[in-house]
Amino acid sequence: SPSKMAKILRNNKHVVCISGKYVNIFNLGDENQRTLCCDPTDLKDTQRETDDAKTEEEKPEKSESDGEDGEKSKNGTAKGSKCTSGSDAILTCGFSSTGRYFAVCDDHKRLTLWDATEDWKQLSVRTVLRRSSTLTFSQKEDNVIIGDKSGDVFTFSTKNCEQPGQLILGHLSLLLDTIVTKNDEFIITSDKDEKIRVSRYPNGYTIESYCLGHTQYVTALCYVEDVDLLISGAGDSTIRGWSYKQGEELCCIDCRNDLELEAQPDEKENTDGLVVKSLKYSSKHNLLAVGIYKHSKILIYKIDATSSPQLQFHQAIQTPENVLELCFDEEGYLWVLMGEESRSVQVYQITEQSICELLKEEHCTTDSNKETLRTVAYINTQEDILKKSSLEPENLFEHLHKLKVGSKTFMSEYYDKKEKRIETEKEKYKQNQQKRQQRRRGGKRSNKNRETEDTTEVELSEKKAKSEMS
């Protein structure tokens, strides 16, 4: 069963927190909230706007007396919702480039599209062929681009919502991320076999180049439009910069060095180190934020915009808990969703010295700062909404790692399997020998019985002949 997603996204008016099967939408600057729930039995998503102050102050008795309905309201599900228990978790989601459209794909193989500018009007619900692993939009916002777990990429029109998906390209393994470059010129895809493929868009059968160099699955891609740079992160602890049209690697950074971590000899060798989970770029400050799987630090890199762009380590931000997801908004604020058993949101602002620091009340000198801080405070009061998603499994990426030939783990597993195979063969040989012995014993007995029967028949015939002669 799929793991439930925990994600935070931003457009110019809203903050969206994905938790399990729920899309929780918070209006920036006020305490209005809307919850969209994908129902496997009824394709119409139910919506609810709540006022936290009104719920707490004016209707405390109703929530206690309503029983089951009150409990549902407390958990953020719309009243009258027909959401049923089942594997209807959201697998992928995303905003279009201007924030006009928002789309999700869930475990029931449904693509749901909303218009975020018109009171979150639902535009369509379409079926995809297989469960999705990536979701993005074209730069022109005319297509939703879905990558599935078999490696195929489909486009779904945002204008003609009745039109089925069109296959544009395919990999031979699980897709992990997909992005589209400036002016919809190229579509770049990454998979679990360490490959980054650069293809023409929408004619994906025309391959421009491959970016090869990672030694483990490529989890995240980021396109820096200002310098036409591709940045990738993978399960080998590295982030790499690429001249993607030529497939040329420009730089490689091991995140363990910037986290001041050393490779531990006792560490499992089938996990080559840290896993780079997310890459987010702020064009306003020319900074790249790197989120590490199951780690509480965020790495900040500055992009050197030269003829050969390079990544320069800038800062490491220590957060109270492990980082689940992060994103930059249009004003350059860094939004961070963190925590495991308890969820919380923090926002970091970028100072004039390009230093990321936690946004606090003493920093609120503008209306924008105040609105952001007010929204964060309200989101953090909605504990029931933030914790709807289950904990991420400990082996979220472990099954994607490839064992290295010659490593201790590989050799030990090889010898263990070999011993088991030999023991199995020995057991089969013993069983076959026993069967053969039983057959031989049974054959000897039958031969003796036949000899006894033949002797008896001869004696009887002789006696009969003698009696006749007498």
Short mmCIF file of C-alpha atoms in Angstrom, two decimals:
data_model
loop_
_atom_site.label_atom_id
_atom_site.label_comp_id
_atom_site.label_asym_id
_atom_site.label_seq_id
_atom_site.Cartn_x
_atom_site.Cartn_y
_atom_site.Cartn_z
CA SER A 1 0.00 0.00 0.00
CA PRO A 2 1.29 3.48 -0.81
CA SER A 3 2.66 5.78 1.85
CA LYS A 4 0.52 8.82 2.59
CA MET A 5 2.01 12.05 1.35
CA ALA A 6 2.96 15.02 3.53
CA LYS A 7 3.66 18.09 1.40
CA ILE A 8 3.47 21.89 1.44
CA LEU A 9 2.97 24.10 -1.66
CA ARG A 10 2.43 27.81 -2.33
CA ASN A 11 0.90 30.05 -4.93
CA ASN A 12 0.35 33.80 -4.68
CA LYS A 13 -2.81 33.55 -2.54
CA HIS A 14 -2.85 30.17 -0.84
CA VAL A 15 -0.85 27.72 1.23
CA VAL A 16 -1.66 24.08 0.46
CA CYS A 17 -0.82 21.29 2.89
CA ILE A 18 -1.26 17.73 1.60
CA SER A 19 -1.89 15.20 4.34
CA GLY A 20 -2.88 11.70 3.35
CA LYS A 21 -5.98 11.93 1.17
CA TYR A 22 -6.80 15.55 2.06
CA VAL A 23 -5.94 18.82 0.30
CA ASN A 24 -5.97 21.52 2.99
CA ILE A 25 -6.06 25.06 1.57
CA PHE A 26 -5.27 28.07 3.74
CA ASN A 27 -5.87 31.63 2.54
CA LEU A 28 -2.81 33.79 3.05
CA GLY A 29 -3.37 36.44 5.71
CA ASP A 30 -6.64 35.20 7.25
CA GLU A 31 -8.04 32.20 9.08
CA ASN A 32 -10.24 30.78 6.33
CA GLN A 33 -9.54 27.19 5.43
CA ARG A 34 -10.92 24.78 2.86
CA THR A 35 -10.55 21.00 2.76
CA LEU A 36 -10.87 18.98 -0.43
CA CYS A 37 -11.34 15.25 -0.02
CA CYS A 38 -11.14 12.76 -2.88
CA ASP A 39 -13.93 10.22 -2.39
CA PRO A 40 -13.54 6.84 -4.13
CA THR A 41 -17.33 6.30 -4.20
CA ASP A 42 -18.37 9.80 -5.26
CA LEU A 43 -16.15 11.74 -7.66
CA LYS A 44 -17.49 15.09 -6.47
CA ASP A 45 -15.07 16.54 -3.94
CA THR A 46 -16.70 18.17 -0.95
CA GLN A 47 -15.56 21.55 0.24
CA ARG A 48 -15.74 23.33 3.57
CA GLU A 49 -14.74 26.77 4.75
CA THR A 50 -14.19 27.11 8.47
CA ASP A 51 -13.50 29.93 10.86
CA ASP A 52 -11.39 28.60 13.72
CA ALA A 53 -12.39 31.33 16.15
CA LYS A 54 -16.08 30.81 15.43
CA THR A 55 -15.82 27.05 15.82
CA GLU A 56 -14.07 27.30 19.16
CA GLU A 57 -16.01 30.17 20.72
CA GLU A 58 -19.55 29.91 19.36
CA LYS A 59 -20.03 26.18 18.75
CA PRO A 60 -18.27 24.22 21.48
CA GLU A 61 -21.40 22.33 22.57
CA LYS A 62 -22.32 21.21 19.09
CA SER A 63 -19.01 19.48 18.49
CA GLU A 64 -19.45 17.53 21.74
CA SER A 65 -23.05 16.51 21.16
CA ASP A 66 -22.74 15.69 17.47
CA GLY A 67 -20.71 12.57 18.19
CA GLU A 68 -19.42 11.14 14.96
CA ASP A 69 -20.22 14.25 12.88
CA GLY A 70 -18.45 16.48 15.37
CA GLU A 71 -15.41 14.26 15.27
CA LYS A 72 -15.32 14.42 11.48
CA SER A 73 -15.54 18.21 11.56
CA LYS A 74 -12.70 18.34 14.04
CA ASN A 75 -10.55 16.22 11.74
CA GLY A 76 -11.05 18.62 8.84
CA THR A 77 -13.30 16.50 6.63
CA ALA A 78 -16.21 18.30 5.04
CA LYS A 79 -19.58 17.69 6.64
CA GLY A 80 -21.56 15.17 4.65
CA SER A 81 -18.44 13.80 3.02
CA LYS A 82 -18.67 10.19 1.87
CA CYS A 83 -14.95 9.50 2.19
CA THR A 84 -14.51 5.86 2.99
CA SER A 85 -11.61 3.98 4.43
CA GLY A 86 -9.36 2.62 1.78
CA SER A 87 -6.25 3.26 -0.22
CA ASP A 88 -7.27 6.67 -1.59
CA ALA A 89 -4.11 8.52 -0.56
CA ILE A 90 -2.78 11.33 -2.73
CA LEU A 91 0.35 10.18 -4.53
CA THR A 92 1.42 13.28 -6.48
CA CYS A 93 0.32 16.91 -6.72
CA GLY A 94 1.41 20.31 -7.99
CA PHE A 95 0.61 23.88 -9.04
CA SER A 96 1.04 25.21 -12.56
CA SER A 97 3.75 27.84 -13.14
CA THR A 98 1.46 30.84 -12.40
CA GLY A 99 -0.52 29.04 -9.70
CA ARG A 100 -3.72 29.06 -11.73
CA TYR A 101 -4.22 25.30 -11.82
CA PHE A 102 -3.76 22.67 -9.14
CA ALA A 103 -3.85 18.92 -9.77
CA VAL A 104 -3.55 15.73 -7.73
CA CYS A 105 -3.30 12.05 -8.57
CA ASP A 106 -4.49 9.54 -5.98
CA ASP A 107 -4.17 5.83 -5.40
CA HIS A 108 -7.46 5.19 -7.21
CA LYS A 109 -5.70 6.23 -10.46
CA ARG A 110 -7.64 9.48 -10.75
CA LEU A 111 -6.33 12.84 -11.94
CA THR A 112 -8.31 15.70 -10.41
CA LEU A 113 -7.86 19.25 -11.72
CA TRP A 114 -8.97 22.48 -10.03
CA ASP A 115 -8.96 26.14 -11.07
CA ALA A 116 -7.34 27.82 -8.05
CA THR A 117 -8.33 31.32 -9.23
CA GLU A 118 -12.10 30.71 -9.28
CA ASP A 119 -12.91 29.59 -5.77
CA TRP A 120 -11.21 26.23 -6.39
CA LYS A 121 -13.67 25.11 -9.02
CA GLN A 122 -13.20 21.48 -9.96
CA LEU A 123 -12.59 21.25 -13.71
CA SER A 124 -12.27 17.52 -14.26
CA VAL A 125 -11.73 14.07 -12.83
CA ARG A 126 -10.01 11.71 -15.25
CA THR A 127 -8.64 8.20 -14.98
CA VAL A 128 -4.97 7.46 -15.53
CA LEU A 129 -3.71 4.11 -16.73
CA ARG A 130 -1.39 3.37 -13.79
CA ARG A 131 -0.56 4.88 -10.42
CA SER A 132 1.40 8.10 -10.84
CA SER A 133 4.84 8.84 -9.42
CA THR A 134 5.40 12.37 -10.82
CA LEU A 135 3.17 15.33 -11.71
CA THR A 136 4.01 18.67 -13.29
CA PHE A 137 2.56 21.21 -15.73
CA SER A 138 3.81 22.52 -19.04
CA GLN A 139 5.13 26.09 -18.94
CA LYS A 140 2.17 27.27 -21.04
CA GLU A 141 -0.20 25.56 -18.55
CA ASP A 142 -2.04 23.81 -21.37
CA ASN A 143 -1.16 20.30 -20.17
CA VAL A 144 -0.77 18.31 -16.97
CA ILE A 145 2.16 15.92 -17.33
CA ILE A 146 1.91 12.62 -15.45
CA GLY A 147 4.68 10.06 -15.03
CA ASP A 148 3.63 6.64 -13.80
CA LYS A 149 5.36 3.81 -11.97
CA SER A 150 5.96 1.81 -15.12
CA GLY A 151 8.03 4.64 -16.63
CA ASP A 152 5.49 6.10 -19.10
CA VAL A 153 4.72 9.84 -19.37
CA PHE A 154 1.28 11.11 -20.41
CA THR A 155 -0.10 14.60 -21.06
CA PHE A 156 -3.65 15.63 -20.12
CA SER A 157 -5.13 18.84 -21.54
CA THR A 158 -6.28 21.58 -19.15
CA LYS A 159 -8.42 23.18 -21.87
CA ASN A 160 -10.26 20.12 -23.18
CA CYS A 161 -11.04 18.20 -20.01
CA GLU A 162 -12.78 15.41 -21.91
CA GLN A 163 -9.67 14.54 -23.90
CA PRO A 164 -7.87 11.37 -22.74
CA GLY A 165 -4.19 11.29 -21.93
CA GLN A 166 -1.57 11.15 -24.69
CA LEU A 167 1.57 9.02 -24.32
CA ILE A 168 4.70 11.07 -25.15
CA LEU A 169 7.64 9.00 -23.86
CA GLY A 170 8.62 6.02 -21.75
CA HIS A 171 11.39 4.73 -19.48
CA LEU A 172 12.15 1.14 -18.57
CA SER A 173 11.95 1.77 -14.82
CA LEU A 174 10.12 3.76 -12.16
CA LEU A 175 10.02 7.54 -12.76
CA LEU A 176 10.94 9.70 -9.77
CA ASP A 177 10.75 13.28 -11.09
CA THR A 178 9.76 15.27 -14.19
CA ILE A 179 10.31 18.92 -15.15
CA VAL A 180 9.79 21.05 -18.25
CA THR A 181 12.28 23.73 -19.36
CA LYS A 182 11.74 27.27 -20.62
CA ASN A 183 9.22 27.73 -23.43
CA ASP A 184 8.31 24.02 -23.23
CA GLU A 185 11.40 23.15 -25.25
CA PHE A 186 12.52 20.05 -23.33
CA ILE A 187 11.03 17.59 -20.87
CA ILE A 188 13.54 16.11 -18.40
CA THR A 189 12.81 12.87 -16.56
CA SER A 190 14.72 10.86 -13.95
CA ASP A 191 14.32 7.26 -12.87
CA LYS A 192 15.52 4.72 -10.33
CA ASP A 193 18.23 3.45 -12.68
CA GLU A 194 20.42 6.56 -12.18
CA LYS A 195 19.42 8.00 -15.56
CA ILE A 196 18.36 11.56 -16.42
CA ARG A 197 16.84 11.76 -19.89
CA VAL A 198 16.44 15.02 -21.84
CA SER A 199 13.77 14.77 -24.54
CA ARG A 200 12.08 17.19 -26.91
CA TYR A 201 8.62 18.33 -25.83
CA PRO A 202 6.01 17.28 -26.80
CA ASN A 203 7.79 14.89 -29.20
CA GLY A 204 9.34 12.84 -26.43
CA TYR A 205 10.60 10.17 -28.83
CA THR A 206 13.34 12.63 -29.86
CA ILE A 207 16.07 12.28 -27.22
CA GLU A 208 18.44 15.24 -26.92
CA SER A 209 20.86 13.77 -24.36
CA TYR A 210 21.37 11.68 -21.23
CA CYS A 211 22.89 13.09 -18.03
CA LEU A 212 24.79 10.18 -16.50
CA GLY A 213 26.90 10.26 -13.34
CA HIS A 214 24.76 9.44 -10.32
CA THR A 215 25.43 6.07 -8.74
CA GLN A 216 21.96 5.67 -7.24
CA TYR A 217 18.36 6.54 -8.12
CA VAL A 218 17.72 10.22 -9.02
CA THR A 219 15.04 11.54 -6.67
CA ALA A 220 14.78 15.27 -7.48
CA LEU A 221 15.25 17.64 -10.41
CA CYS A 222 15.38 21.44 -10.39
CA TYR A 223 15.55 23.77 -13.39
CA VAL A 224 17.23 27.19 -12.97
CA GLU A 225 15.84 29.23 -15.83
CA ASP A 226 18.08 32.27 -15.25
CA VAL A 227 21.25 30.39 -16.22
CA ASP A 228 19.63 27.45 -18.07
CA LEU A 229 21.01 25.01 -15.50
CA LEU A 230 19.71 21.59 -14.46
CA ILE A 231 20.34 20.45 -10.87
CA SER A 232 19.71 16.89 -9.73
CA GLY A 233 19.73 15.13 -6.37
CA ALA A 234 19.95 11.40 -5.73
CA GLY A 235 20.27 8.59 -3.24
CA ASP A 236 24.07 8.73 -3.45
CA SER A 237 24.25 11.84 -1.19
CA THR A 238 25.15 14.15 -4.07
CA ILE A 239 23.65 17.06 -5.95
CA ARG A 240 24.98 17.72 -9.45
CA GLY A 241 24.79 20.58 -11.91
CA TRP A 242 24.36 19.82 -15.60
CA SER A 243 24.62 21.44 -18.98
CA TYR A 244 21.66 19.28 -19.88
CA LYS A 245 21.58 19.86 -23.63
CA GLN A 246 25.04 18.35 -23.96
CA GLY A 247 24.63 15.91 -21.07
CA GLU A 248 27.75 17.39 -19.46
CA GLU A 249 28.29 17.42 -15.69
CA LEU A 250 29.40 20.84 -14.42
CA CYS A 251 29.75 20.20 -10.70
CA CYS A 252 29.19 17.53 -8.05
CA ILE A 253 28.69 18.20 -4.33
CA ASP A 254 28.56 15.55 -1.61
CA CYS A 255 26.02 16.81 0.93
CA ARG A 256 27.68 14.83 3.72
CA ASN A 257 30.61 17.24 3.61
CA ASP A 258 28.38 20.29 4.10
CA LEU A 259 26.47 18.52 6.87
CA GLU A 260 29.83 17.76 8.49
CA LEU A 261 29.06 14.06 8.46
CA GLU A 262 31.50 11.27 7.82
CA ALA A 263 30.73 7.97 6.19
CA GLN A 264 30.29 5.51 9.01
CA PRO A 265 31.78 2.03 8.52
CA ASP A 266 28.90 0.46 10.45
CA GLU A 267 26.37 2.06 8.14
CA LYS A 268 24.49 -0.31 5.87
CA GLU A 269 26.30 -0.46 2.59
CA ASN A 270 23.16 -0.85 0.57
CA THR A 271 22.39 2.77 1.43
CA ASP A 272 25.24 4.84 0.05
CA GLY A 273 24.53 7.64 2.52
CA LEU A 274 22.03 10.44 2.65
CA VAL A 275 19.10 10.70 0.27
CA VAL A 276 18.44 14.09 -1.33
CA LYS A 277 14.66 14.29 -1.20
CA SER A 278 13.81 17.77 -2.55
CA LEU A 279 15.42 20.67 -4.43
CA LYS A 280 13.77 24.12 -4.45
CA TYR A 281 15.09 27.28 -6.12
CA SER A 282 14.35 30.94 -5.35
CA SER A 283 14.89 33.14 -8.41
CA LYS A 284 14.51 36.25 -6.27
CA HIS A 285 17.52 35.44 -4.08
CA ASN A 286 19.37 33.04 -6.42
CA LEU A 287 19.41 30.37 -3.70
CA LEU A 288 18.87 26.62 -3.80
CA ALA A 289 17.36 24.81 -0.79
CA VAL A 290 18.13 21.11 -0.38
CA GLY A 291 15.96 18.85 1.78
CA ILE A 292 17.49 15.60 3.07
CA TYR A 293 15.40 12.53 3.82
CA LYS A 294 15.07 11.89 7.58
CA HIS A 295 17.32 14.82 8.48
CA SER A 296 16.67 18.03 10.40
CA LYS A 297 19.05 20.30 8.45
CA ILE A 298 18.34 22.24 5.27
CA LEU A 299 21.32 23.01 3.05
CA ILE A 300 21.36 26.36 1.23
CA TYR A 301 23.51 26.85 -1.88
CA LYS A 302 24.17 29.95 -3.92
CA ILE A 303 24.33 29.61 -7.69
CA ASP A 304 27.28 31.31 -9.30
CA ALA A 305 25.78 32.75 -12.48
CA THR A 306 28.82 32.60 -14.72
CA SER A 307 29.47 31.10 -18.12
CA SER A 308 29.95 27.78 -16.29
CA PRO A 309 27.48 27.94 -13.35
CA GLN A 310 28.63 26.44 -10.06
CA LEU A 311 27.00 25.69 -6.70
CA GLN A 312 28.57 27.30 -3.64
CA PHE A 313 27.66 26.18 -0.13
CA HIS A 314 26.03 29.11 1.68
CA GLN A 315 24.34 27.99 4.89
CA ALA A 316 22.95 25.04 6.87
CA ILE A 317 19.65 25.67 8.65
CA GLN A 318 18.97 23.57 11.76
CA THR A 319 15.27 22.83 12.24
CA PRO A 320 13.66 21.39 15.40
CA GLU A 321 12.53 18.19 13.64
CA ASN A 322 13.13 16.21 10.47
CA VAL A 323 12.17 18.06 7.30
CA LEU A 324 9.32 16.50 5.30
CA GLU A 325 8.95 19.07 2.52
CA LEU A 326 9.89 22.65 1.65
CA CYS A 327 9.09 25.31 -0.95
CA PHE A 328 9.82 28.94 -1.84
CA ASP A 329 7.03 31.44 -2.49
CA GLU A 330 7.07 34.38 -4.91
CA GLU A 331 8.39 36.74 -2.25
CA GLY A 332 11.32 34.48 -1.44
CA TYR A 333 10.10 33.06 1.88
CA LEU A 334 11.13 29.47 2.55
CA TRP A 335 8.22 27.36 3.86
CA VAL A 336 9.15 24.18 5.72
CA LEU A 337 6.86 21.31 6.73
CA MET A 338 8.52 19.17 9.38
CA GLY A 339 7.91 16.65 12.12
CA GLU A 340 7.03 12.98 12.32
CA GLU A 341 4.48 12.19 15.02
CA SER A 342 3.54 15.89 15.21
CA ARG A 343 3.47 18.20 12.22
CA SER A 344 4.42 21.89 12.19
CA VAL A 345 5.23 24.62 9.69
CA GLN A 346 8.01 27.19 9.86
CA VAL A 347 8.85 30.08 7.53
CA TYR A 348 12.31 31.51 6.95
CA GLN A 349 13.01 34.90 5.45
CA ILE A 350 16.09 35.88 3.45
CA THR A 351 17.93 38.91 4.84
CA GLU A 352 19.83 41.52 2.84
CA GLN A 353 22.99 39.50 3.49
CA SER A 354 21.23 36.46 1.89
CA ILE A 355 21.03 34.71 5.26
CA CYS A 356 18.01 32.51 5.98
CA GLU A 357 16.56 33.15 9.42
CA LEU A 358 13.35 32.13 11.11
CA LEU A 359 10.56 34.66 10.63
CA LYS A 360 9.55 36.12 14.02
CA GLU A 361 7.30 38.92 15.25
CA GLU A 362 10.17 41.38 15.59
CA HIS A 363 10.83 40.93 11.87
CA CYS A 364 7.27 41.85 10.90
CA THR A 365 7.82 45.35 9.56
CA THR A 366 5.67 44.96 6.45
CA ASP A 367 2.12 43.79 5.79
CA SER A 368 3.53 40.82 3.87
CA ASN A 369 5.52 39.68 6.90
CA LYS A 370 2.52 40.03 9.16
CA GLU A 371 0.21 38.09 6.82
CA THR A 372 2.74 35.29 6.47
CA LEU A 373 3.31 34.99 10.21
CA ARG A 374 -0.43 35.07 10.91
CA THR A 375 -1.04 32.27 8.41
CA VAL A 376 1.76 30.13 9.86
CA ALA A 377 0.39 30.59 13.39
CA TYR A 378 -3.08 29.53 12.24
CA ILE A 379 -1.81 26.46 10.34
CA ASN A 380 0.10 25.29 13.40
CA THR A 381 -3.10 25.38 15.46
CA GLN A 382 -4.68 22.85 13.08
CA GLU A 383 -2.94 19.80 14.56
CA ASP A 384 -5.67 17.40 13.43
CA ILE A 385 -5.22 18.50 9.82
CA LEU A 386 -1.43 18.32 9.82
CA LYS A 387 -1.26 14.84 11.34
CA LYS A 388 -3.79 13.17 9.03
CA SER A 389 -0.99 11.67 7.00
CA SER A 390 0.57 8.57 8.47
CA LEU A 391 4.25 8.42 9.29
CA GLU A 392 6.51 7.86 6.34
CA PRO A 393 7.81 4.29 6.29
CA GLU A 394 11.38 3.82 7.44
CA ASN A 395 12.28 2.14 4.15
CA LEU A 396 10.77 4.76 1.84
CA PHE A 397 13.83 4.67 -0.43
CA GLU A 398 15.58 1.54 0.77
CA HIS A 399 14.01 -0.72 -1.86
CA LEU A 400 15.41 1.55 -4.60
CA HIS A 401 19.05 1.12 -3.58
CA LYS A 402 21.24 -1.12 -5.68
CA LEU A 403 23.85 -3.29 -4.01
CA LYS A 404 27.42 -2.89 -5.16
CA VAL A 405 29.27 -5.98 -6.33
CA GLY A 406 32.18 -6.58 -3.97
CA SER A 407 30.70 -4.75 -0.97
CA LYS A 408 30.43 -6.53 2.36
CA THR A 409 26.65 -6.43 2.29
CA PHE A 410 26.52 -7.74 -1.25
CA MET A 411 28.99 -10.58 -0.57
CA SER A 412 27.39 -11.58 2.73
CA GLU A 413 23.96 -11.72 1.10
CA TYR A 414 25.44 -13.63 -1.83
CA TYR A 415 27.02 -16.25 0.45
CA ASP A 416 23.85 -16.51 2.55
CA LYS A 417 21.79 -17.17 -0.56
CA LYS A 418 24.39 -19.63 -1.80
CA GLU A 419 24.34 -21.59 1.48
CA LYS A 420 20.54 -21.68 1.44
CA ARG A 421 20.59 -22.89 -2.15
CA ILE A 422 23.12 -25.63 -1.31
CA GLU A 423 21.09 -26.72 1.72
CA THR A 424 17.96 -26.84 -0.42
CA GLU A 425 19.75 -28.95 -3.04
CA LYS A 426 21.04 -31.32 -0.35
CA GLU A 427 17.53 -31.72 1.06
CA LYS A 428 16.14 -32.48 -2.39
CA TYR A 429 18.97 -34.99 -3.01
CA LYS A 430 18.24 -36.80 0.30
CA GLN A 431 14.53 -36.95 -0.47
CA ASN A 432 15.21 -38.34 -3.94
CA GLN A 433 17.58 -40.96 -2.50
CA GLN A 434 14.97 -42.05 0.01
CA LYS A 435 12.36 -42.36 -2.73
CA ARG A 436 14.72 -44.43 -4.85
CA GLN A 437 15.51 -46.77 -1.96
CA GLN A 438 11.82 -47.23 -1.26
CA ARG A 439 11.21 -48.06 -4.90
CA ARG A 440 14.06 -50.58 -4.90
CA ARG A 441 12.78 -52.26 -1.74
CA GLY A 442 9.31 -52.38 -3.19
CA GLY A 443 10.73 -53.92 -6.40
CA LYS A 444 12.63 -56.67 -4.51
CA ARG A 445 9.53 -57.60 -2.55
CA SER A 446 7.44 -57.87 -5.68
CA ASN A 447 10.09 -60.09 -7.32
CA LYS A 448 10.13 -62.47 -4.33
CA ASN A 449 6.35 -62.65 -4.40
CA ARG A 450 6.43 -63.46 -8.08
CA GLU A 451 9.02 -66.26 -7.56
CA THR A 452 6.92 -67.75 -4.73
CA GLU A 453 3.79 -67.69 -6.88
CA ASP A 454 5.62 -69.32 -9.80
CA THR A 455 6.99 -72.15 -7.54
CA THR A 456 3.55 -72.83 -6.13
CA GLU A 457 2.02 -73.07 -9.59
CA VAL A 458 4.73 -75.57 -10.72
CA GLU A 459 4.21 -77.78 -7.68
CA LEU A 460 0.44 -77.78 -8.18
CA SER A 461 0.77 -78.72 -11.84
CA GLU A 462 3.17 -81.57 -10.99
CA LYS A 463 0.79 -82.97 -8.35
CA LYS A 464 -2.08 -82.79 -10.78
CA ALA A 465 -0.13 -84.68 -13.44
CA LYS A 466 0.86 -87.45 -10.97
CA SER A 467 -2.75 -87.86 -9.82
CA GLU A 468 -3.94 -88.19 -13.41
CA MET A 469 -1.31 -90.90 -14.19
CA SER A 470 -2.27 -92.95 -11.16
#
